[in-house]
Amino acid sequence: MLDVHRLRVFRSVVASGSVQAAAANLGYTPSAISQHLTALQRETGLALLARAGRGLRPTAAGHALAAEAERVLARLGAAESLIADLRAGRTGALSIAYFASVGAAWMPLVVRHILSEHPGVRLDLQLREQIPDSREERADIQVVVARSGFDPGSGFTAEHLLDDPYVAVLPAGHRLAGRTEVDLADLADEGWVDNDFARGWCRDNLIEACTAAGFSPAFRVEAHDYPTALAFVAAGIGPTVLPALGAAHLPSGVTCVRLVRPTPMRSIHTVVHDAVEHAPAVRTAVAALRAAATAVGPTR
């Protein structure tokens, strides 16, 4: 079994680039650092470091072990934090991942509800658009956009929360601004403001809807997020089309109009780790997310 302390020393050497720097960072003598490295290489049977001038550089095997050591030590740190919480009488930690528009529209109230019910819980909030491939990197709860009936993976359970329709946000005085709804094709000749720099699922969904309406949107300018896109609309640059949750907080000088024929839609789900689904804080968090979705309404 690998010695965790030697892994920490090795990671410090790789990060700092030399035995002397690692010794200074860790408060050890260079001789002690060298002894730990020699023992680790003997323990693994691998050449992990090579000379590079006055310093050291990891070999290919060293790079691989350093990356894995980072993950192992992070998980060990999380376990140590949990033990400290339990010893102090706190209820432990809860990690929640969510995407940006849910963060602005739902998470402040969700977090307030969790902390009012469980004041001792330590929250780890993560802004994340995709579900990580690695189980170890996944949060206890993640709010995701996905197609209905998607597979969340073994050991996780998905629950549908809301179908979030897309809307058109138009500058004040736009020719369509006075309508209660517009056909998606009515925007075919407009110069759009793009709002999905990541080119994620939400944008793909919108492009599919435009294709179904018989056109491809002409993007005039690209924004990296919804608030910036809305600011561009308010400046009169052009319309943008985004999910209704992203239009929850509109700046002055714009108006929001429902889209029809077709109405692009994204489905929002929670994904809960089965190992923690019965934990009180998890149940409170999921209930708060359900309440937030219900308050918005299933179809606007």
C-alpha atoms as a PDB file:
ATOM      1  CA  MET A   1       0.000   0.000   0.000  1.00  0.00           C
ATOM      2  CA  LEU A   2       1.292   3.451  -0.910  1.00  0.00           C
ATOM      3  CA  ASP A   3       2.328   5.762   1.900  1.00  0.00           C
ATOM      4  CA  VAL A   4       0.043   8.819   1.795  1.00  0.00           C
ATOM      5  CA  HIS A   5       2.675  11.057   3.390  1.00  0.00           C
ATOM      6  CA  ARG A   6       5.153  10.177   0.636  1.00  0.00           C
ATOM      7  CA  LEU A   7       2.520  11.012  -1.959  1.00  0.00           C
ATOM      8  CA  ARG A   8       2.143  14.455  -0.391  1.00  0.00           C
ATOM      9  CA  VAL A   9       5.900  14.981  -0.494  1.00  0.00           C
ATOM     10  CA  PHE A  10       6.072  13.785  -4.102  1.00  0.00           C
ATOM     11  CA  ARG A  11       3.213  16.095  -5.147  1.00  0.00           C
ATOM     12  CA  SER A  12       5.010  19.043  -3.515  1.00  0.00           C
ATOM     13  CA  VAL A  13       8.239  18.257  -5.375  1.00  0.00           C
ATOM     14  CA  VAL A  14       6.405  18.035  -8.704  1.00  0.00           C
ATOM     15  CA  ALA A  15       4.551  21.301  -8.019  1.00  0.00           C
ATOM     16  CA  SER A  16       7.632  23.226  -6.866  1.00  0.00           C
ATOM     17  CA  GLY A  17      10.153  21.702  -9.276  1.00  0.00           C
ATOM     18  CA  SER A  18      12.938  20.937  -6.805  1.00  0.00           C
ATOM     19  CA  VAL A  19      13.773  19.153  -3.572  1.00  0.00           C
ATOM     20  CA  GLN A  20      14.941  22.390  -1.967  1.00  0.00           C
ATOM     21  CA  ALA A  21      11.718  24.250  -2.761  1.00  0.00           C
ATOM     22  CA  ALA A  22       9.572  21.376  -1.542  1.00  0.00           C
ATOM     23  CA  ALA A  23      11.607  21.194   1.670  1.00  0.00           C
ATOM     24  CA  ALA A  24      11.076  24.910   2.261  1.00  0.00           C
ATOM     25  CA  ASN A  25       7.348  24.636   1.554  1.00  0.00           C
ATOM     26  CA  LEU A  26       6.829  21.627   3.813  1.00  0.00           C
ATOM     27  CA  GLY A  27       9.237  22.632   6.584  1.00  0.00           C
ATOM     28  CA  TYR A  28      11.518  19.603   6.091  1.00  0.00           C
ATOM     29  CA  THR A  29      15.205  19.267   5.333  1.00  0.00           C
ATOM     30  CA  PRO A  30      16.190  18.511   1.722  1.00  0.00           C
ATOM     31  CA  SER A  31      17.670  15.245   2.971  1.00  0.00           C
ATOM     32  CA  ALA A  32      14.306  14.151   4.411  1.00  0.00           C
ATOM     33  CA  ILE A  33      12.560  15.001   1.142  1.00  0.00           C
ATOM     34  CA  SER A  34      15.108  12.975  -0.833  1.00  0.00           C
ATOM     35  CA  GLN A  35      14.642  10.002   1.482  1.00  0.00           C
ATOM     36  CA  HIS A  36      10.862  10.089   0.974  1.00  0.00           C
ATOM     37  CA  LEU A  37      11.288  10.248  -2.806  1.00  0.00           C
ATOM     38  CA  THR A  38      13.732   7.353  -2.818  1.00  0.00           C
ATOM     39  CA  ALA A  39      11.361   5.282  -0.683  1.00  0.00           C
ATOM     40  CA  LEU A  40       8.393   6.099  -2.949  1.00  0.00           C
ATOM     41  CA  GLN A  41      10.279   5.115  -6.100  1.00  0.00           C
ATOM     42  CA  ARG A  42      11.382   1.893  -4.426  1.00  0.00           C
ATOM     43  CA  GLU A  43       7.803   1.297  -3.244  1.00  0.00           C
ATOM     44  CA  THR A  44       6.343   1.766  -6.745  1.00  0.00           C
ATOM     45  CA  GLY A  45       9.204   0.245  -8.725  1.00  0.00           C
ATOM     46  CA  LEU A  46       9.069   3.281 -11.039  1.00  0.00           C
ATOM     47  CA  ALA A  47      11.407   6.089 -12.023  1.00  0.00           C
ATOM     48  CA  LEU A  48       9.217   9.054 -11.107  1.00  0.00           C
ATOM     49  CA  LEU A  49      11.631  11.998 -11.419  1.00  0.00           C
ATOM     50  CA  ALA A  50      14.518  12.981 -13.664  1.00  0.00           C
ATOM     51  CA  ARG A  51      17.150  15.699 -13.369  1.00  0.00           C
ATOM     52  CA  ALA A  52      16.439  18.943 -15.253  1.00  0.00           C
ATOM     53  CA  GLY A  53      19.272  21.424 -14.686  1.00  0.00           C
ATOM     54  CA  ARG A  54      19.272  22.220 -10.983  1.00  0.00           C
ATOM     55  CA  GLY A  55      15.765  20.951 -10.516  1.00  0.00           C
ATOM     56  CA  LEU A  56      13.666  17.891 -11.187  1.00  0.00           C
ATOM     57  CA  ARG A  57      10.990  17.064 -13.707  1.00  0.00           C
ATOM     58  CA  PRO A  58       8.502  14.213 -13.497  1.00  0.00           C
ATOM     59  CA  THR A  59       8.820  11.339 -15.940  1.00  0.00           C
ATOM     60  CA  ALA A  60       5.757  10.129 -17.830  1.00  0.00           C
ATOM     61  CA  ALA A  61       5.074   7.741 -14.947  1.00  0.00           C
ATOM     62  CA  GLY A  62       5.640  10.604 -12.499  1.00  0.00           C
ATOM     63  CA  HIS A  63       3.114  12.812 -14.295  1.00  0.00           C
ATOM     64  CA  ALA A  64       0.521  10.031 -14.152  1.00  0.00           C
ATOM     65  CA  LEU A  65       1.136   9.339 -10.461  1.00  0.00           C
ATOM     66  CA  ALA A  66       1.076  13.055  -9.576  1.00  0.00           C
ATOM     67  CA  ALA A  67      -2.325  13.454 -11.258  1.00  0.00           C
ATOM     68  CA  GLU A  68      -3.712  10.439  -9.444  1.00  0.00           C
ATOM     69  CA  ALA A  69      -2.168  11.586  -6.152  1.00  0.00           C
ATOM     70  CA  GLU A  70      -3.985  14.912  -6.573  1.00  0.00           C
ATOM     71  CA  ARG A  71      -7.330  13.095  -6.775  1.00  0.00           C
ATOM     72  CA  VAL A  72      -6.526  10.709  -3.920  1.00  0.00           C
ATOM     73  CA  LEU A  73      -5.380  13.485  -1.599  1.00  0.00           C
ATOM     74  CA  ALA A  74      -8.398  15.615  -2.464  1.00  0.00           C
ATOM     75  CA  ARG A  75     -10.717  12.759  -1.503  1.00  0.00           C
ATOM     76  CA  LEU A  76      -8.697  12.169   1.653  1.00  0.00           C
ATOM     77  CA  GLY A  77      -9.000  15.867   2.485  1.00  0.00           C
ATOM     78  CA  ALA A  78     -12.770  15.666   2.040  1.00  0.00           C
ATOM     79  CA  ALA A  79     -12.892  12.660   4.384  1.00  0.00           C
ATOM     80  CA  GLU A  80     -10.799  14.512   6.979  1.00  0.00           C
ATOM     81  CA  SER A  81     -13.161  17.499   6.747  1.00  0.00           C
ATOM     82  CA  LEU A  82     -16.137  15.194   7.234  1.00  0.00           C
ATOM     83  CA  ILE A  83     -14.544  13.656  10.327  1.00  0.00           C
ATOM     84  CA  ALA A  84     -13.850  17.136  11.710  1.00  0.00           C
ATOM     85  CA  ASP A  85     -17.476  18.119  11.088  1.00  0.00           C
ATOM     86  CA  LEU A  86     -18.796  15.018  12.820  1.00  0.00           C
ATOM     87  CA  ARG A  87     -16.498  15.466  15.808  1.00  0.00           C
ATOM     88  CA  ALA A  88     -17.661  19.075  16.134  1.00  0.00           C
ATOM     89  CA  GLY A  89     -21.285  18.004  16.075  1.00  0.00           C
ATOM     90  CA  ARG A  90     -21.949  19.434  12.620  1.00  0.00           C
ATOM     91  CA  THR A  91     -24.149  17.499  10.190  1.00  0.00           C
ATOM     92  CA  GLY A  92     -21.461  17.044   7.556  1.00  0.00           C
ATOM     93  CA  ALA A  93     -21.098  18.381   4.036  1.00  0.00           C
ATOM     94  CA  LEU A  94     -23.401  18.581   1.032  1.00  0.00           C
ATOM     95  CA  SER A  95     -22.206  19.287  -2.499  1.00  0.00           C
ATOM     96  CA  ILE A  96     -24.601  20.769  -5.062  1.00  0.00           C
ATOM     97  CA  ALA A  97     -23.715  21.448  -8.688  1.00  0.00           C
ATOM     98  CA  TYR A  98     -25.888  23.609 -10.904  1.00  0.00           C
ATOM     99  CA  PHE A  99     -25.788  25.577 -14.157  1.00  0.00           C
ATOM    100  CA  ALA A 100     -25.713  29.362 -14.346  1.00  0.00           C
ATOM    101  CA  SER A 101     -29.361  30.314 -14.924  1.00  0.00           C
ATOM    102  CA  VAL A 102     -30.547  28.031 -12.103  1.00  0.00           C
ATOM    103  CA  GLY A 103     -27.868  29.580  -9.902  1.00  0.00           C
ATOM    104  CA  ALA A 104     -29.331  33.042 -10.360  1.00  0.00           C
ATOM    105  CA  ALA A 105     -33.014  32.068 -10.319  1.00  0.00           C
ATOM    106  CA  TRP A 106     -33.203  29.301  -7.682  1.00  0.00           C
ATOM    107  CA  MET A 107     -30.073  28.759  -5.649  1.00  0.00           C
ATOM    108  CA  PRO A 108     -30.234  31.739  -3.237  1.00  0.00           C
ATOM    109  CA  LEU A 109     -33.625  30.583  -1.916  1.00  0.00           C
ATOM    110  CA  VAL A 110     -32.636  26.900  -2.020  1.00  0.00           C
ATOM    111  CA  VAL A 111     -29.472  27.575  -0.007  1.00  0.00           C
ATOM    112  CA  ARG A 112     -31.356  29.721   2.491  1.00  0.00           C
ATOM    113  CA  HIS A 113     -33.856  26.894   3.007  1.00  0.00           C
ATOM    114  CA  ILE A 114     -31.124  24.282   3.489  1.00  0.00           C
ATOM    115  CA  LEU A 115     -29.226  26.387   6.022  1.00  0.00           C
ATOM    116  CA  SER A 116     -32.366  27.313   7.944  1.00  0.00           C
ATOM    117  CA  GLU A 117     -33.222  23.612   8.338  1.00  0.00           C
ATOM    118  CA  HIS A 118     -29.631  22.398   8.803  1.00  0.00           C
ATOM    119  CA  PRO A 119     -27.502  25.288  10.105  1.00  0.00           C
ATOM    120  CA  GLY A 120     -24.522  23.002  10.757  1.00  0.00           C
ATOM    121  CA  VAL A 121     -24.208  21.665   7.219  1.00  0.00           C
ATOM    122  CA  ARG A 122     -21.179  22.723   5.176  1.00  0.00           C
ATOM    123  CA  LEU A 123     -22.234  23.482   1.593  1.00  0.00           C
ATOM    124  CA  ASP A 124     -19.972  22.962  -1.408  1.00  0.00           C
ATOM    125  CA  LEU A 125     -21.587  24.807  -4.340  1.00  0.00           C
ATOM    126  CA  GLN A 126     -20.238  24.148  -7.830  1.00  0.00           C
ATOM    127  CA  LEU A 127     -21.056  25.884 -11.118  1.00  0.00           C
ATOM    128  CA  ARG A 128     -21.074  23.066 -13.657  1.00  0.00           C
ATOM    129  CA  GLU A 129     -22.763  22.666 -17.033  1.00  0.00           C
ATOM    130  CA  GLN A 130     -22.032  18.967 -17.628  1.00  0.00           C
ATOM    131  CA  ILE A 131     -22.145  15.791 -15.550  1.00  0.00           C
ATOM    132  CA  PRO A 132     -18.541  14.662 -14.960  1.00  0.00           C
ATOM    133  CA  ASP A 133     -17.516  11.307 -16.397  1.00  0.00           C
ATOM    134  CA  SER A 134     -15.778  10.355 -13.144  1.00  0.00           C
ATOM    135  CA  ARG A 135     -18.072   9.249 -10.315  1.00  0.00           C
ATOM    136  CA  GLU A 136     -15.590  10.659  -7.800  1.00  0.00           C
ATOM    137  CA  GLU A 137     -15.946  14.159  -9.268  1.00  0.00           C
ATOM    138  CA  ARG A 138     -19.741  14.194  -9.183  1.00  0.00           C
ATOM    139  CA  ALA A 139     -21.675  16.205  -6.611  1.00  0.00           C
ATOM    140  CA  ASP A 140     -24.199  14.755  -4.154  1.00  0.00           C
ATOM    141  CA  ILE A 141     -26.899  16.664  -6.064  1.00  0.00           C
ATOM    142  CA  GLN A 142     -26.609  18.133  -9.536  1.00  0.00           C
ATOM    143  CA  VAL A 143     -29.162  20.204 -11.406  1.00  0.00           C
ATOM    144  CA  VAL A 144     -28.756  19.443 -15.104  1.00  0.00           C
ATOM    145  CA  VAL A 145     -30.286  20.064 -18.501  1.00  0.00           C
ATOM    146  CA  ALA A 146     -30.856  16.824 -20.372  1.00  0.00           C
ATOM    147  CA  ARG A 147     -33.316  15.087 -22.610  1.00  0.00           C
ATOM    148  CA  SER A 148     -36.228  13.368 -20.881  1.00  0.00           C
ATOM    149  CA  GLY A 149     -35.486   9.792 -19.885  1.00  0.00           C
ATOM    150  CA  PHE A 150     -31.694  10.208 -19.918  1.00  0.00           C
ATOM    151  CA  ASP A 151     -29.533   7.745 -17.988  1.00  0.00           C
ATOM    152  CA  PRO A 152     -27.776   9.460 -15.030  1.00  0.00           C
ATOM    153  CA  GLY A 153     -25.422   6.511 -14.567  1.00  0.00           C
ATOM    154  CA  SER A 154     -25.195   3.652 -12.121  1.00  0.00           C
ATOM    155  CA  GLY A 155     -25.590   4.736  -8.495  1.00  0.00           C
ATOM    156  CA  PHE A 156     -27.464   7.931  -9.347  1.00  0.00           C
ATOM    157  CA  THR A 157     -31.174   8.738  -9.702  1.00  0.00           C
ATOM    158  CA  ALA A 158     -32.630  11.452 -11.929  1.00  0.00           C
ATOM    159  CA  GLU A 159     -35.879  13.318 -11.314  1.00  0.00           C
ATOM    160  CA  HIS A 160     -37.548  15.655 -13.787  1.00  0.00           C
ATOM    161  CA  LEU A 161     -38.154  19.107 -12.307  1.00  0.00           C
ATOM    162  CA  LEU A 162     -39.297  21.418 -15.062  1.00  0.00           C
ATOM    163  CA  ASP A 163     -39.690  21.974 -18.790  1.00  0.00           C
ATOM    164  CA  ASP A 164     -38.257  25.419 -19.416  1.00  0.00           C
ATOM    165  CA  PRO A 165     -39.515  27.065 -22.639  1.00  0.00           C
ATOM    166  CA  TYR A 166     -37.364  29.465 -24.620  1.00  0.00           C
ATOM    167  CA  VAL A 167     -38.420  33.095 -25.030  1.00  0.00           C
ATOM    168  CA  ALA A 168     -37.375  35.949 -27.274  1.00  0.00           C
ATOM    169  CA  VAL A 169     -35.940  39.009 -25.538  1.00  0.00           C
ATOM    170  CA  LEU A 170     -36.332  42.089 -27.733  1.00  0.00           C
ATOM    171  CA  PRO A 171     -35.119  45.685 -27.525  1.00  0.00           C
ATOM    172  CA  ALA A 172     -37.736  48.271 -26.608  1.00  0.00           C
ATOM    173  CA  GLY A 173     -39.341  49.581 -29.766  1.00  0.00           C
ATOM    174  CA  HIS A 174     -38.675  46.400 -31.735  1.00  0.00           C
ATOM    175  CA  ARG A 175     -41.338  45.681 -34.363  1.00  0.00           C
ATOM    176  CA  LEU A 176     -42.417  42.528 -32.451  1.00  0.00           C
ATOM    177  CA  ALA A 177     -42.128  43.918 -28.918  1.00  0.00           C
ATOM    178  CA  GLY A 178     -45.852  44.587 -28.504  1.00  0.00           C
ATOM    179  CA  ARG A 179     -46.942  41.018 -29.164  1.00  0.00           C
ATOM    180  CA  THR A 180     -47.715  38.414 -26.508  1.00  0.00           C
ATOM    181  CA  GLU A 181     -46.154  35.681 -28.649  1.00  0.00           C
ATOM    182  CA  VAL A 182     -44.198  35.395 -31.883  1.00  0.00           C
ATOM    183  CA  ASP A 183     -43.485  32.566 -34.274  1.00  0.00           C
ATOM    184  CA  LEU A 184     -39.846  31.513 -34.146  1.00  0.00           C
ATOM    185  CA  ALA A 185     -39.689  32.070 -37.914  1.00  0.00           C
ATOM    186  CA  ASP A 186     -40.590  35.749 -37.372  1.00  0.00           C
ATOM    187  CA  LEU A 187     -37.015  36.211 -36.137  1.00  0.00           C
ATOM    188  CA  ALA A 188     -35.416  34.552 -39.170  1.00  0.00           C
ATOM    189  CA  ASP A 189     -34.222  37.819 -40.726  1.00  0.00           C
ATOM    190  CA  GLU A 190     -32.928  39.367 -37.502  1.00  0.00           C
ATOM    191  CA  GLY A 191     -29.296  39.766 -36.458  1.00  0.00           C
ATOM    192  CA  TRP A 192     -29.289  37.716 -33.244  1.00  0.00           C
ATOM    193  CA  VAL A 193     -27.225  38.075 -30.099  1.00  0.00           C
ATOM    194  CA  ASP A 194     -25.665  34.678 -29.347  1.00  0.00           C
ATOM    195  CA  ASN A 195     -25.716  33.822 -25.625  1.00  0.00           C
ATOM    196  CA  ASP A 196     -24.088  30.378 -25.365  1.00  0.00           C
ATOM    197  CA  PHE A 197     -20.338  30.698 -25.767  1.00  0.00           C
ATOM    198  CA  ALA A 198     -19.888  27.086 -24.596  1.00  0.00           C
ATOM    199  CA  ARG A 199     -21.948  25.751 -27.527  1.00  0.00           C
ATOM    200  CA  GLY A 200     -23.708  23.429 -25.122  1.00  0.00           C
ATOM    201  CA  TRP A 201     -26.906  21.417 -25.157  1.00  0.00           C
ATOM    202  CA  CYS A 202     -29.129  24.504 -24.796  1.00  0.00           C
ATOM    203  CA  ARG A 203     -27.725  26.102 -27.927  1.00  0.00           C
ATOM    204  CA  ASP A 204     -27.941  22.847 -29.898  1.00  0.00           C
ATOM    205  CA  ASN A 205     -31.566  22.575 -28.846  1.00  0.00           C
ATOM    206  CA  LEU A 206     -32.248  26.100 -30.124  1.00  0.00           C
ATOM    207  CA  ILE A 207     -30.529  25.444 -33.470  1.00  0.00           C
ATOM    208  CA  GLU A 208     -32.646  22.304 -33.918  1.00  0.00           C
ATOM    209  CA  ALA A 209     -35.821  24.332 -33.329  1.00  0.00           C
ATOM    210  CA  CYS A 210     -34.726  26.977 -35.852  1.00  0.00           C
ATOM    211  CA  THR A 211     -33.985  24.253 -38.398  1.00  0.00           C
ATOM    212  CA  ALA A 212     -37.485  22.868 -37.823  1.00  0.00           C
ATOM    213  CA  ALA A 213     -38.824  26.404 -38.482  1.00  0.00           C
ATOM    214  CA  GLY A 214     -36.936  26.512 -41.788  1.00  0.00           C
ATOM    215  CA  PHE A 215     -33.965  28.798 -41.111  1.00  0.00           C
ATOM    216  CA  SER A 216     -30.579  29.140 -39.448  1.00  0.00           C
ATOM    217  CA  PRO A 217     -30.183  32.125 -37.089  1.00  0.00           C
ATOM    218  CA  ALA A 218     -27.748  34.843 -38.142  1.00  0.00           C
ATOM    219  CA  PHE A 219     -25.715  35.724 -35.049  1.00  0.00           C
ATOM    220  CA  ARG A 220     -24.474  39.328 -35.142  1.00  0.00           C
ATOM    221  CA  VAL A 221     -22.492  39.269 -31.901  1.00  0.00           C
ATOM    222  CA  GLU A 222     -21.456  36.646 -29.359  1.00  0.00           C
ATOM    223  CA  ALA A 223     -21.927  37.010 -25.591  1.00  0.00           C
ATOM    224  CA  HIS A 224     -20.373  34.655 -23.061  1.00  0.00           C
ATOM    225  CA  ASP A 225     -23.374  34.489 -20.741  1.00  0.00           C
ATOM    226  CA  TYR A 226     -27.046  35.424 -20.432  1.00  0.00           C
ATOM    227  CA  PRO A 227     -26.626  38.705 -18.477  1.00  0.00           C
ATOM    228  CA  THR A 228     -24.191  40.031 -21.084  1.00  0.00           C
ATOM    229  CA  ALA A 229     -26.505  38.967 -23.909  1.00  0.00           C
ATOM    230  CA  LEU A 230     -29.415  40.779 -22.224  1.00  0.00           C
ATOM    231  CA  ALA A 231     -27.267  43.905 -21.884  1.00  0.00           C
ATOM    232  CA  PHE A 232     -26.540  43.741 -25.634  1.00  0.00           C
ATOM    233  CA  VAL A 233     -30.272  43.506 -26.304  1.00  0.00           C
ATOM    234  CA  ALA A 234     -30.934  46.512 -24.068  1.00  0.00           C
ATOM    235  CA  ALA A 235     -28.320  48.427 -26.080  1.00  0.00           C
ATOM    236  CA  GLY A 236     -30.399  47.782 -29.200  1.00  0.00           C
ATOM    237  CA  ILE A 237     -27.925  45.433 -30.883  1.00  0.00           C
ATOM    238  CA  GLY A 238     -30.532  42.773 -31.598  1.00  0.00           C
ATOM    239  CA  PRO A 239     -32.772  40.119 -30.076  1.00  0.00           C
ATOM    240  CA  THR A 240     -31.649  37.040 -28.204  1.00  0.00           C
ATOM    241  CA  VAL A 241     -33.458  33.755 -27.608  1.00  0.00           C
ATOM    242  CA  LEU A 242     -32.860  31.916 -24.352  1.00  0.00           C
ATOM    243  CA  PRO A 243     -34.630  29.715 -21.786  1.00  0.00           C
ATOM    244  CA  ALA A 244     -37.185  31.550 -19.637  1.00  0.00           C
ATOM    245  CA  LEU A 245     -35.147  30.989 -16.443  1.00  0.00           C
ATOM    246  CA  GLY A 246     -32.318  32.922 -18.064  1.00  0.00           C
ATOM    247  CA  ALA A 247     -34.704  35.843 -18.522  1.00  0.00           C
ATOM    248  CA  ALA A 248     -35.818  35.885 -14.880  1.00  0.00           C
ATOM    249  CA  HIS A 249     -34.038  39.207 -14.224  1.00  0.00           C
ATOM    250  CA  LEU A 250     -34.411  41.524 -17.205  1.00  0.00           C
ATOM    251  CA  PRO A 251     -32.677  44.890 -17.523  1.00  0.00           C
ATOM    252  CA  SER A 252     -34.697  47.957 -18.404  1.00  0.00           C
ATOM    253  CA  GLY A 253     -35.201  48.637 -22.080  1.00  0.00           C
ATOM    254  CA  VAL A 254     -36.084  45.090 -23.114  1.00  0.00           C
ATOM    255  CA  THR A 255     -39.226  43.004 -23.343  1.00  0.00           C
ATOM    256  CA  CYS A 256     -39.771  39.257 -23.170  1.00  0.00           C
ATOM    257  CA  VAL A 257     -42.083  37.502 -25.649  1.00  0.00           C
ATOM    258  CA  ARG A 258     -43.227  33.865 -25.780  1.00  0.00           C
ATOM    259  CA  LEU A 259     -42.082  31.795 -28.761  1.00  0.00           C
ATOM    260  CA  VAL A 260     -44.416  29.460 -30.665  1.00  0.00           C
ATOM    261  CA  ARG A 261     -44.379  27.226 -33.732  1.00  0.00           C
ATOM    262  CA  PRO A 262     -42.177  25.698 -32.446  1.00  0.00           C
ATOM    263  CA  THR A 263     -41.457  26.481 -28.801  1.00  0.00           C
ATOM    264  CA  PRO A 264     -37.913  25.303 -28.029  1.00  0.00           C
ATOM    265  CA  MET A 265     -37.865  23.581 -24.642  1.00  0.00           C
ATOM    266  CA  ARG A 266     -35.205  22.306 -22.299  1.00  0.00           C
ATOM    267  CA  SER A 267     -35.826  19.764 -19.542  1.00  0.00           C
ATOM    268  CA  ILE A 268     -34.296  20.368 -16.118  1.00  0.00           C
ATOM    269  CA  HIS A 269     -33.575  17.447 -13.791  1.00  0.00           C
ATOM    270  CA  THR A 270     -31.972  16.720 -10.458  1.00  0.00           C
ATOM    271  CA  VAL A 271     -29.409  13.914 -10.263  1.00  0.00           C
ATOM    272  CA  VAL A 272     -28.902  12.561  -6.744  1.00  0.00           C
ATOM    273  CA  HIS A 273     -26.191  10.193  -5.554  1.00  0.00           C
ATOM    274  CA  ASP A 274     -28.010   7.093  -4.266  1.00  0.00           C
ATOM    275  CA  ALA A 275     -25.578   6.766  -1.358  1.00  0.00           C
ATOM    276  CA  VAL A 276     -26.811  10.017   0.211  1.00  0.00           C
ATOM    277  CA  GLU A 277     -30.425  10.215  -0.976  1.00  0.00           C
ATOM    278  CA  HIS A 278     -31.834   9.639   2.545  1.00  0.00           C
ATOM    279  CA  ALA A 279     -29.573  12.169   4.283  1.00  0.00           C
ATOM    280  CA  PRO A 280     -31.727  14.911   5.859  1.00  0.00           C
ATOM    281  CA  ALA A 281     -29.871  17.773   4.153  1.00  0.00           C
ATOM    282  CA  VAL A 282     -30.175  16.060   0.766  1.00  0.00           C
ATOM    283  CA  ARG A 283     -33.894  15.539   1.214  1.00  0.00           C
ATOM    284  CA  THR A 284     -34.311  19.184   2.228  1.00  0.00           C
ATOM    285  CA  ALA A 285     -32.317  20.356  -0.796  1.00  0.00           C
ATOM    286  CA  VAL A 286     -34.305  18.240  -3.245  1.00  0.00           C
ATOM    287  CA  ALA A 287     -37.590  19.436  -1.724  1.00  0.00           C
ATOM    288  CA  ALA A 288     -36.433  23.053  -2.058  1.00  0.00           C
ATOM    289  CA  LEU A 289     -35.521  22.498  -5.709  1.00  0.00           C
ATOM    290  CA  ARG A 290     -38.926  20.938  -6.351  1.00  0.00           C
ATOM    291  CA  ALA A 291     -40.596  23.919  -4.706  1.00  0.00           C
ATOM    292  CA  ALA A 292     -38.578  26.327  -6.852  1.00  0.00           C
ATOM    293  CA  ALA A 293     -39.624  24.480 -10.000  1.00  0.00           C
ATOM    294  CA  THR A 294     -43.258  24.370  -8.915  1.00  0.00           C
ATOM    295  CA  ALA A 295     -43.241  28.113  -8.215  1.00  0.00           C
ATOM    296  CA  VAL A 296     -42.139  28.734 -11.792  1.00  0.00           C
ATOM    297  CA  GLY A 297     -44.857  26.452 -13.135  1.00  0.00           C
ATOM    298  CA  PRO A 298     -44.696  23.548 -15.598  1.00  0.00           C
ATOM    299  CA  THR A 299     -45.391  25.532 -18.765  1.00  0.00           C
ATOM    300  CA  ARG A 300     -45.146  29.262 -17.788  1.00  0.00           C
END
